[in-house]
Amino acid sequence: MASPPPHDHPSDQPSEHASTGATPQRRQFLGLLSLPERRYLTEALRTETVGGILLLTAAIVALIWANVWPHAYESVLHHTVGPSVPLHLNLPLEAWAKDGLLSIFFFVAGIELKREFVAGELRTPSAALLPVVAAVCGVALPAIVFAVTNSGGGGHPGGWAIPTATDIAFALGVLAVVSSHLPSALRAFLLTLAVVDDLIAILIIAIFYSSGIKFWALGLALAGLVLFWFLHRRGVHGWYLFVPLALVIWALMHESGVHATVAGVAMGLVLRCHREGGEEHSPGEHIEHLVRPLSAGLAVPVFALFAAGVTITPSAIRDVFTQAMPLGIVLGLLVGKTVGIFGGTWLAARFTRAELNPQLSWADLFAVSTLAGIGFTVSLLISELAFPDNPTLSDRAKAAVLIGSLLCAVVATFLLKLRNRHYRQLCEEEDLDSDGDGIPDVYQRDDPAWPGHRLAEGRA
């Protein structure tokens, strides 16, 4: 069998001081994942990577369409469909993509978040601390950068939340396009970071971008959520029951004045994501497996098609770098996100005495932090919510999101390519299965006491 790598899971590191009562070894950061977690991560990221490529394609199509045939693009965006009674759902296609399709995206995000807290990397406080601190700092510092940039005259401080989001699908699409190998620990950190970031984003949307609350509709939506939870916990099955109920909850949430995507994340959070009675997959994992391709392959790319079509001219590009509001977005994504995530992680590791995986370096985390500055999907959504009555400002903000995300992608690609040979070697070591038994050699060893056995069985 292959010898164990030096980056074993932190909770499984044998302590040479165990029998002496001396101080235990420092907890390791970005170590080897358990085998079940690694398999889940591989499947989830495969779908998100395909969705990221579709997302990139949709954004390019939107830019070409909006700049070559602008009138046709605008007419499609504002074409109204849907019933006007009883819940005022006669909406333009642009709104259906923003409020409807993105609810599917946030539904998957809700399931991911629930699973991370009950069975994933966030289930223990020690493991959750670093990605949570990184995500919080990665939201706070871009908002501060934006606020400082817009503190003078002529600024628009209402757009502070635009550069706070991370788009995992876009980031993975960039990795796929540039053929960058990234070890599973770094991918897991990026995914966990994005999950926490999505939670913060939905809280920001619910708190700061909801207005004119209709409490009767909100109360009925909450009652529908309780019914959704009750039926799910009672083991009731059948899409023909849950899908209509989900649509009613969504419509009531939309009518209430709370952003409709909140309904998606709320329904995701009420699903059971832990396994019972020898289940191979929990109900939440099963539903996520079914819905994730719909989210990554249809919902998010279609939203990008309707949201990313902004006019790109030399003057528009000049405005991005000379006006406070769009410049604040670019700096927030490129500088605020990178420094916030990297700095927050470094400080958390320093104060918790976590030890970085010796096969990785802090430069690797800095590159991933830059990649996390890609804030495409949710940033475009907040650009529309921040300036609902000013399409010019909204388009200017979207152009800044596109340029800021592109700059982050270019810088991250350069940094990751510098270490790509090393990443490829680590990935080959992680995937090596010399005996063909379906379990990589890094999880096996002749010594049954070696922690890799517990990792392979998911008992880390």
Coordinates of C-alpha atoms in Angstrom, one line a residue:
M1 CA 0.0 0.0 0.0
A2 CA 1.0 3.6 -0.5
S3 CA 2.5 5.3 2.5
P4 CA 0.3 7.9 4.1
P5 CA 0.8 11.5 3.1
P6 CA 1.8 14.1 5.6
H7 CA -1.5 15.9 5.3
D8 CA -3.8 13.6 7.3
H9 CA -7.0 14.9 8.7
P10 CA -6.5 17.0 11.8
S11 CA -8.7 15.0 14.1
D12 CA -6.9 11.8 13.1
Q13 CA -3.4 12.8 13.7
P14 CA -1.8 10.4 16.2
S15 CA -0.2 12.2 19.1
E16 CA 3.2 11.2 20.2
H17 CA 2.4 12.7 23.6
A18 CA -0.8 10.8 24.1
S19 CA 0.6 8.5 26.7
T20 CA 2.6 11.2 28.5
G21 CA -0.2 13.7 29.0
A22 CA 1.9 16.4 27.2
T23 CA 0.5 19.1 25.0
P24 CA -1.2 17.5 21.9
Q25 CA -0.2 18.3 18.4
R26 CA -1.6 21.4 16.8
R27 CA -4.8 21.0 14.7
Q28 CA -4.1 20.9 11.0
F29 CA -5.8 23.2 8.5
L30 CA -6.5 22.0 4.9
G31 CA -5.8 18.4 5.7
L32 CA -7.0 15.2 4.1
L33 CA -10.8 14.9 3.9
S34 CA -12.7 11.8 5.0
L35 CA -13.5 9.5 2.1
P36 CA -17.3 10.0 2.2
E37 CA -16.8 13.8 2.3
R38 CA -14.3 13.6 -0.5
R39 CA -16.8 11.6 -2.7
Y40 CA -19.6 14.0 -1.9
L41 CA -17.3 16.9 -2.8
T42 CA -16.3 15.4 -6.1
E43 CA -19.8 14.8 -7.2
A44 CA -21.0 18.2 -6.1
L45 CA -18.1 20.0 -7.8
R46 CA -18.5 18.0 -11.0
T47 CA -22.0 19.3 -11.4
E48 CA -21.0 22.9 -10.4
T49 CA -18.1 22.8 -12.8
V50 CA -20.3 22.0 -15.7
G51 CA -22.7 24.6 -14.5
G52 CA -19.9 27.1 -14.3
I53 CA -18.9 26.5 -17.9
L54 CA -22.6 27.0 -18.9
L55 CA -22.7 30.2 -16.7
L56 CA -19.6 31.6 -18.5
T57 CA -21.2 30.8 -21.9
A58 CA -24.5 32.4 -20.9
A59 CA -22.7 35.6 -19.7
I60 CA -20.8 35.8 -23.0
V61 CA -24.0 35.3 -25.0
A62 CA -25.7 38.0 -23.0
L63 CA -22.9 40.5 -23.6
I64 CA -22.9 39.8 -27.3
W65 CA -26.7 39.9 -27.6
A66 CA -27.0 43.1 -25.5
N67 CA -24.3 44.9 -27.5
V68 CA -25.1 43.7 -31.0
W69 CA -28.9 43.5 -30.9
P70 CA -29.8 45.7 -27.9
H71 CA -33.4 46.3 -28.8
A72 CA -34.1 42.6 -29.2
Y73 CA -32.4 41.9 -25.8
E74 CA -34.4 44.6 -24.0
S75 CA -37.7 43.4 -25.5
V76 CA -37.1 39.8 -24.4
L77 CA -36.1 41.0 -20.9
H78 CA -39.3 43.0 -20.4
H79 CA -41.7 40.6 -22.1
T80 CA -44.4 39.9 -19.4
V81 CA -45.9 36.5 -18.7
G82 CA -47.9 35.0 -15.8
P83 CA -51.2 35.5 -14.1
S84 CA -52.1 38.9 -12.6
V85 CA -54.4 37.5 -10.0
P86 CA -54.5 36.7 -7.2
L87 CA -50.8 37.2 -6.3
H88 CA -49.6 39.7 -9.0
L89 CA -47.4 37.2 -10.9
N90 CA -47.6 38.9 -14.3
L91 CA -43.9 39.5 -14.3
P92 CA -41.3 40.3 -17.0
L93 CA -39.0 37.4 -17.9
E94 CA -36.1 39.3 -16.2
A95 CA -38.0 39.2 -12.9
W96 CA -38.9 35.5 -13.4
A97 CA -35.2 34.7 -13.8
K98 CA -34.3 36.9 -10.8
D99 CA -37.1 35.9 -8.4
G100 CA -38.0 32.5 -9.7
L101 CA -35.0 30.6 -11.1
L102 CA -32.6 31.9 -8.5
S103 CA -35.0 30.5 -5.8
I104 CA -33.9 27.1 -7.1
F105 CA -30.3 28.1 -6.7
F106 CA -30.9 29.3 -3.1
F107 CA -32.9 26.1 -2.4
V108 CA -29.8 24.1 -3.2
A109 CA -27.7 26.5 -1.2
G110 CA -30.0 26.0 1.8
I111 CA -29.6 22.2 1.5
E112 CA -25.8 22.6 1.2
L113 CA -25.7 24.8 4.3
K114 CA -27.9 22.4 6.3
R115 CA -25.7 19.5 5.3
E116 CA -22.5 21.3 6.1
F117 CA -23.7 22.0 9.6
V118 CA -25.0 18.5 10.4
A119 CA -22.6 16.3 8.4
G120 CA -20.0 18.3 6.6
E121 CA -17.0 20.5 7.4
L122 CA -19.1 22.9 9.7
R123 CA -20.4 20.2 12.0
T124 CA -17.7 20.8 14.7
P125 CA -16.8 24.3 16.0
S126 CA -13.1 23.8 15.5
A127 CA -13.5 22.8 11.8
A128 CA -16.1 25.5 11.2
L129 CA -14.2 28.4 12.7
L130 CA -11.7 29.1 9.9
P131 CA -14.1 29.0 6.9
V132 CA -16.8 30.9 8.9
V133 CA -14.3 33.6 9.9
A134 CA -13.0 33.7 6.4
A135 CA -16.5 34.2 5.0
V136 CA -17.5 36.9 7.5
C137 CA -14.2 38.8 6.8
G138 CA -14.7 38.2 3.1
V139 CA -18.1 40.0 3.4
A140 CA -17.2 42.7 5.8
L141 CA -14.0 44.1 4.1
P142 CA -15.5 44.5 0.6
A143 CA -18.4 46.4 2.2
I144 CA -15.9 48.6 4.0
V145 CA -13.8 49.2 0.9
F146 CA -17.0 50.1 -1.0
A147 CA -18.2 52.4 1.7
V148 CA -14.8 54.2 1.9
T149 CA -14.7 54.6 -1.8
N150 CA -18.2 56.1 -1.8
S151 CA -17.8 58.2 1.3
G152 CA -17.3 61.4 -0.6
G153 CA -19.7 63.4 -2.8
G154 CA -21.2 61.7 -5.8
G155 CA -21.0 58.2 -4.2
H156 CA -23.9 55.7 -3.8
P157 CA -23.4 54.0 -0.5
G158 CA -26.6 51.9 -1.0
G159 CA -24.7 49.5 -3.2
W160 CA -22.4 48.4 -0.3
A161 CA -23.6 44.7 -0.5
I162 CA -22.8 44.2 -4.2
P163 CA -19.1 43.1 -3.9
T164 CA -19.7 40.9 -0.9
A165 CA -20.7 37.6 -2.7
T166 CA -18.7 34.6 -3.9
D167 CA -19.8 32.7 -7.0
I168 CA -18.7 29.1 -6.6
A169 CA -20.0 28.0 -10.1
F170 CA -18.2 30.8 -11.9
A171 CA -15.0 30.1 -9.9
L172 CA -15.1 26.4 -10.8
G173 CA -15.9 27.3 -14.4
V174 CA -12.7 29.3 -14.5
L175 CA -10.7 26.4 -13.0
A176 CA -12.1 24.1 -15.7
V177 CA -11.4 26.5 -18.6
V178 CA -7.8 27.1 -17.5
S179 CA -7.3 23.4 -16.6
S180 CA -6.0 24.1 -13.1
H181 CA -5.6 21.2 -10.8
L182 CA -6.7 22.0 -7.2
P183 CA -6.3 19.6 -4.3
S184 CA -9.5 18.5 -2.7
A185 CA -8.8 20.3 0.6
L186 CA -8.6 23.7 -1.2
R187 CA -11.7 22.9 -3.2
A188 CA -13.5 21.9 0.0
F189 CA -12.4 25.2 1.6
L190 CA -13.7 27.1 -1.4
L191 CA -17.0 25.3 -1.4
T192 CA -17.5 25.7 2.4
L193 CA -16.6 29.3 2.2
A194 CA -19.2 29.8 -0.6
V195 CA -21.9 28.0 1.4
V196 CA -21.4 30.4 4.4
D197 CA -21.2 33.3 2.0
D198 CA -24.5 32.3 0.5
L199 CA -26.1 32.3 3.9
I200 CA -24.8 35.8 4.6
A201 CA -26.0 36.9 1.2
I202 CA -29.5 35.7 1.7
L203 CA -29.6 37.4 5.2
I204 CA -28.5 40.6 3.6
I205 CA -31.2 40.3 0.9
A206 CA -33.9 39.5 3.4
I207 CA -33.0 42.2 5.9
F208 CA -31.8 45.1 3.7
Y209 CA -33.7 44.5 0.4
S210 CA -37.2 43.7 1.5
S211 CA -39.8 46.4 1.8
G212 CA -43.5 47.0 2.1
I213 CA -44.0 43.8 4.1
K214 CA -47.5 42.3 3.8
F215 CA -47.8 40.3 7.0
W216 CA -50.8 38.2 5.9
A217 CA -48.8 36.8 3.0
L218 CA -45.7 36.4 5.1
G219 CA -47.7 34.5 7.7
L220 CA -49.2 32.2 5.1
A221 CA -45.8 31.6 3.6
L222 CA -44.5 30.6 7.1
A223 CA -47.5 28.4 7.6
G224 CA -46.7 26.7 4.3
L225 CA -43.1 26.2 5.4
V226 CA -44.3 24.5 8.6
L227 CA -46.5 22.2 6.6
F228 CA -43.6 21.5 4.2
W229 CA -41.5 20.6 7.3
F230 CA -44.2 18.5 8.9
L231 CA -44.9 16.4 5.8
H232 CA -41.2 15.9 5.2
R233 CA -40.5 14.8 8.8
R234 CA -43.5 12.4 8.7
G235 CA -41.8 10.6 5.7
V236 CA -44.4 11.7 3.2
H237 CA -43.0 11.3 -0.4
G238 CA -44.1 12.5 -3.8
W239 CA -43.0 15.4 -5.9
Y240 CA -46.6 15.9 -7.0
L241 CA -47.3 17.1 -3.4
F242 CA -44.1 19.0 -2.5
V243 CA -43.6 20.8 -5.8
P244 CA -47.1 22.5 -5.8
L245 CA -46.6 23.3 -2.1
A246 CA -43.2 24.8 -2.8
L247 CA -44.7 27.0 -5.6
V248 CA -47.4 28.3 -3.2
I249 CA -44.8 29.1 -0.6
W250 CA -42.7 30.9 -3.2
A251 CA -45.7 32.9 -4.5
L252 CA -46.7 33.9 -1.0
M253 CA -43.2 35.0 -0.1
H254 CA -43.0 37.0 -3.3
E255 CA -46.3 38.7 -2.5
S256 CA -45.2 39.4 1.1
G257 CA -42.4 41.8 0.0
V258 CA -39.6 39.6 1.4
H259 CA -37.4 38.7 -1.6
A260 CA -38.8 35.4 -3.1
T261 CA -35.4 33.7 -3.0
V262 CA -35.7 33.6 0.8
A263 CA -38.4 30.9 0.3
G264 CA -35.9 28.7 -1.6
V265 CA -33.3 28.8 1.1
A266 CA -35.9 28.3 3.9
M267 CA -37.2 25.1 2.2
G268 CA -33.7 23.9 1.8
L269 CA -32.9 24.4 5.5
V270 CA -35.9 22.4 6.7
L271 CA -34.9 19.2 4.9
R272 CA -33.4 16.4 6.9
C273 CA -29.7 16.1 5.9
H274 CA -28.5 13.5 8.4
R275 CA -28.9 9.8 7.8
E276 CA -31.1 7.5 9.8
G277 CA -31.6 3.8 10.0
G278 CA -28.9 2.7 7.7
E279 CA -29.8 5.1 4.9
E280 CA -27.2 5.4 2.2
H281 CA -28.3 9.0 1.6
S282 CA -30.4 11.4 3.6
P283 CA -33.5 12.9 2.0
G284 CA -31.8 16.2 1.7
E285 CA -28.8 14.7 -0.1
H286 CA -31.1 12.8 -2.4
I287 CA -33.2 15.9 -3.3
E288 CA -30.0 18.0 -3.7
H289 CA -28.7 15.3 -6.1
L290 CA -31.8 15.7 -8.2
V291 CA -32.2 19.5 -8.1
R292 CA -28.5 20.6 -8.3
P293 CA -28.2 19.9 -12.1
L294 CA -31.4 21.9 -12.6
S295 CA -29.9 24.8 -10.6
A296 CA -26.4 24.7 -12.1
G297 CA -27.4 23.7 -15.6
L298 CA -30.5 25.8 -16.1
A299 CA -31.5 28.3 -13.4
V300 CA -28.2 30.1 -12.9
P301 CA -27.2 30.2 -16.6
V302 CA -30.6 31.6 -17.6
F303 CA -30.4 34.2 -14.9
A304 CA -27.0 35.2 -16.2
L305 CA -28.4 35.4 -19.7
F306 CA -31.0 38.0 -18.5
A307 CA -28.7 39.8 -16.0
A308 CA -25.3 40.0 -17.6
G309 CA -26.4 41.8 -20.8
V310 CA -24.9 45.3 -20.2
T311 CA -23.6 47.7 -22.8
I312 CA -19.8 47.6 -22.9
T313 CA -18.3 50.7 -24.5
P314 CA -15.0 52.6 -24.0
S315 CA -16.9 55.2 -22.0
A316 CA -18.7 52.6 -19.9
I317 CA -15.4 51.0 -19.0
R318 CA -13.9 54.4 -18.2
D319 CA -16.8 55.1 -15.9
V320 CA -16.1 51.9 -14.0
F321 CA -12.7 53.1 -13.0
T322 CA -13.4 56.8 -12.6
Q323 CA -16.8 56.9 -10.7
A324 CA -17.0 56.0 -7.1
M325 CA -19.8 53.4 -7.1
P326 CA -18.5 51.1 -9.8
L327 CA -14.9 51.6 -8.7
G328 CA -15.9 50.6 -5.1
I329 CA -17.4 47.3 -6.5
V330 CA -14.2 46.5 -8.5
L331 CA -11.9 47.3 -5.5
G332 CA -14.3 45.4 -3.1
L333 CA -14.1 42.2 -5.2
L334 CA -10.5 42.3 -6.1
V335 CA -9.0 43.8 -2.9
G336 CA -11.7 43.5 -0.3
K337 CA -12.5 39.9 -1.0
T338 CA -9.0 38.7 -1.3
V339 CA -7.6 40.5 1.7
G340 CA -10.7 39.8 3.8
I341 CA -10.7 36.0 3.2
F342 CA -7.0 35.6 3.4
G343 CA -6.5 37.9 6.3
G344 CA -9.4 36.4 8.3
T345 CA -8.2 32.9 7.7
W346 CA -4.6 33.7 8.7
L347 CA -5.6 35.5 11.9
A348 CA -8.1 32.7 12.9
A349 CA -5.3 30.1 12.3
R350 CA -2.8 32.2 14.2
F351 CA -5.1 32.6 17.3
T352 CA -6.4 29.0 17.3
R353 CA -2.9 27.6 16.7
A354 CA -4.0 25.7 13.6
E355 CA -1.2 24.3 11.5
L356 CA -1.3 24.6 7.8
N357 CA -1.0 21.4 5.8
P358 CA 2.7 21.1 5.1
Q359 CA 2.1 20.2 1.4
L360 CA 0.4 23.6 0.9
S361 CA 1.5 27.1 1.6
W362 CA -0.3 30.4 2.5
A363 CA 0.3 31.5 -1.1
D364 CA -2.1 28.7 -2.2
L365 CA -4.7 30.1 0.1
F366 CA -4.1 33.6 -1.2
A367 CA -4.7 32.4 -4.7
V368 CA -8.0 30.7 -3.7
S369 CA -9.0 33.9 -1.8
T370 CA -8.5 35.8 -5.1
L371 CA -10.6 33.3 -6.9
A372 CA -13.3 33.8 -4.3
G373 CA -13.5 37.4 -5.4
I374 CA -15.6 36.3 -8.4
G375 CA -19.0 37.4 -7.2
F376 CA -21.0 37.0 -10.4
T377 CA -24.5 35.6 -9.7
V378 CA -25.5 37.1 -6.4
S379 CA -23.6 40.3 -7.0
L380 CA -25.7 40.8 -10.2
L381 CA -28.8 40.1 -8.3
I382 CA -27.9 42.6 -5.6
S383 CA -27.0 45.2 -8.3
E384 CA -30.6 45.1 -9.4
L385 CA -32.0 45.1 -5.8
A386 CA -29.8 48.0 -4.8
F387 CA -30.9 50.4 -7.6
P388 CA -34.5 49.2 -8.5
D389 CA -35.6 52.6 -9.8
N390 CA -32.3 53.6 -11.6
P391 CA -31.5 51.2 -14.5
T392 CA -28.5 53.3 -15.4
L393 CA -26.9 52.8 -12.0
S394 CA -27.9 49.1 -12.0
D395 CA -26.2 48.6 -15.4
R396 CA -23.1 50.5 -14.2
A397 CA -22.9 48.2 -11.2
K398 CA -23.3 45.1 -13.3
A399 CA -20.5 46.3 -15.6
A400 CA -18.3 46.7 -12.5
V401 CA -19.2 43.2 -11.3
L402 CA -18.3 41.8 -14.7
I403 CA -15.0 43.7 -14.8
G404 CA -14.1 43.0 -11.1
S405 CA -14.9 39.3 -11.5
L406 CA -12.8 39.1 -14.7
L407 CA -9.9 40.7 -12.9
C408 CA -10.2 38.3 -10.0
A409 CA -10.3 35.4 -12.5
V410 CA -7.2 36.6 -14.3
V411 CA -5.1 37.2 -11.2
A412 CA -6.2 33.9 -9.6
T413 CA -5.4 32.0 -12.8
F414 CA -1.9 33.5 -12.9
L415 CA -1.3 32.6 -9.2
L416 CA -2.7 29.1 -9.5
K417 CA -0.8 28.3 -12.7
L418 CA 2.5 29.1 -10.8
R419 CA 1.7 26.1 -8.6
N420 CA -0.2 23.9 -11.1
R421 CA 2.5 21.3 -11.4
H422 CA 2.6 20.8 -7.6
Y423 CA -1.2 20.7 -7.5
R424 CA -1.3 18.0 -10.3
Q425 CA 1.1 15.9 -8.3
L426 CA -1.0 16.2 -5.1
C427 CA -4.2 15.3 -7.1
E428 CA -2.5 12.2 -8.5
E429 CA -1.4 11.1 -5.1
E430 CA -5.0 11.6 -3.8
D431 CA -6.5 9.7 -6.7
L432 CA -4.0 6.8 -6.8
D433 CA -5.7 3.4 -6.4
S434 CA -3.1 0.8 -7.2
D435 CA -5.2 -2.2 -6.1
G436 CA -8.3 -1.0 -7.9
D437 CA -10.6 -1.5 -4.9
G438 CA -12.3 1.9 -5.2
I439 CA -10.5 3.3 -2.2
P440 CA -7.5 5.6 -2.9
D441 CA -4.2 4.4 -1.4
V442 CA -3.9 7.5 0.8
Y443 CA -6.8 6.1 2.9
Q444 CA -5.2 2.7 3.3
R445 CA -2.3 1.2 5.1
D446 CA -1.3 -2.2 6.5
D447 CA -1.5 -0.9 10.0
P448 CA -5.2 -1.0 11.0
A449 CA -4.5 1.6 13.7
W450 CA -3.6 4.2 11.1
P451 CA -6.1 7.1 11.1
G452 CA -6.6 6.7 7.3
H453 CA -8.8 3.7 8.0
R454 CA -11.2 5.9 10.0
L455 CA -11.1 8.6 7.3
A456 CA -12.0 5.9 4.7
E457 CA -15.0 4.9 6.7
G458 CA -16.0 8.4 7.5
R459 CA -15.3 8.2 11.2
A460 CA -12.9 11.1 11.2

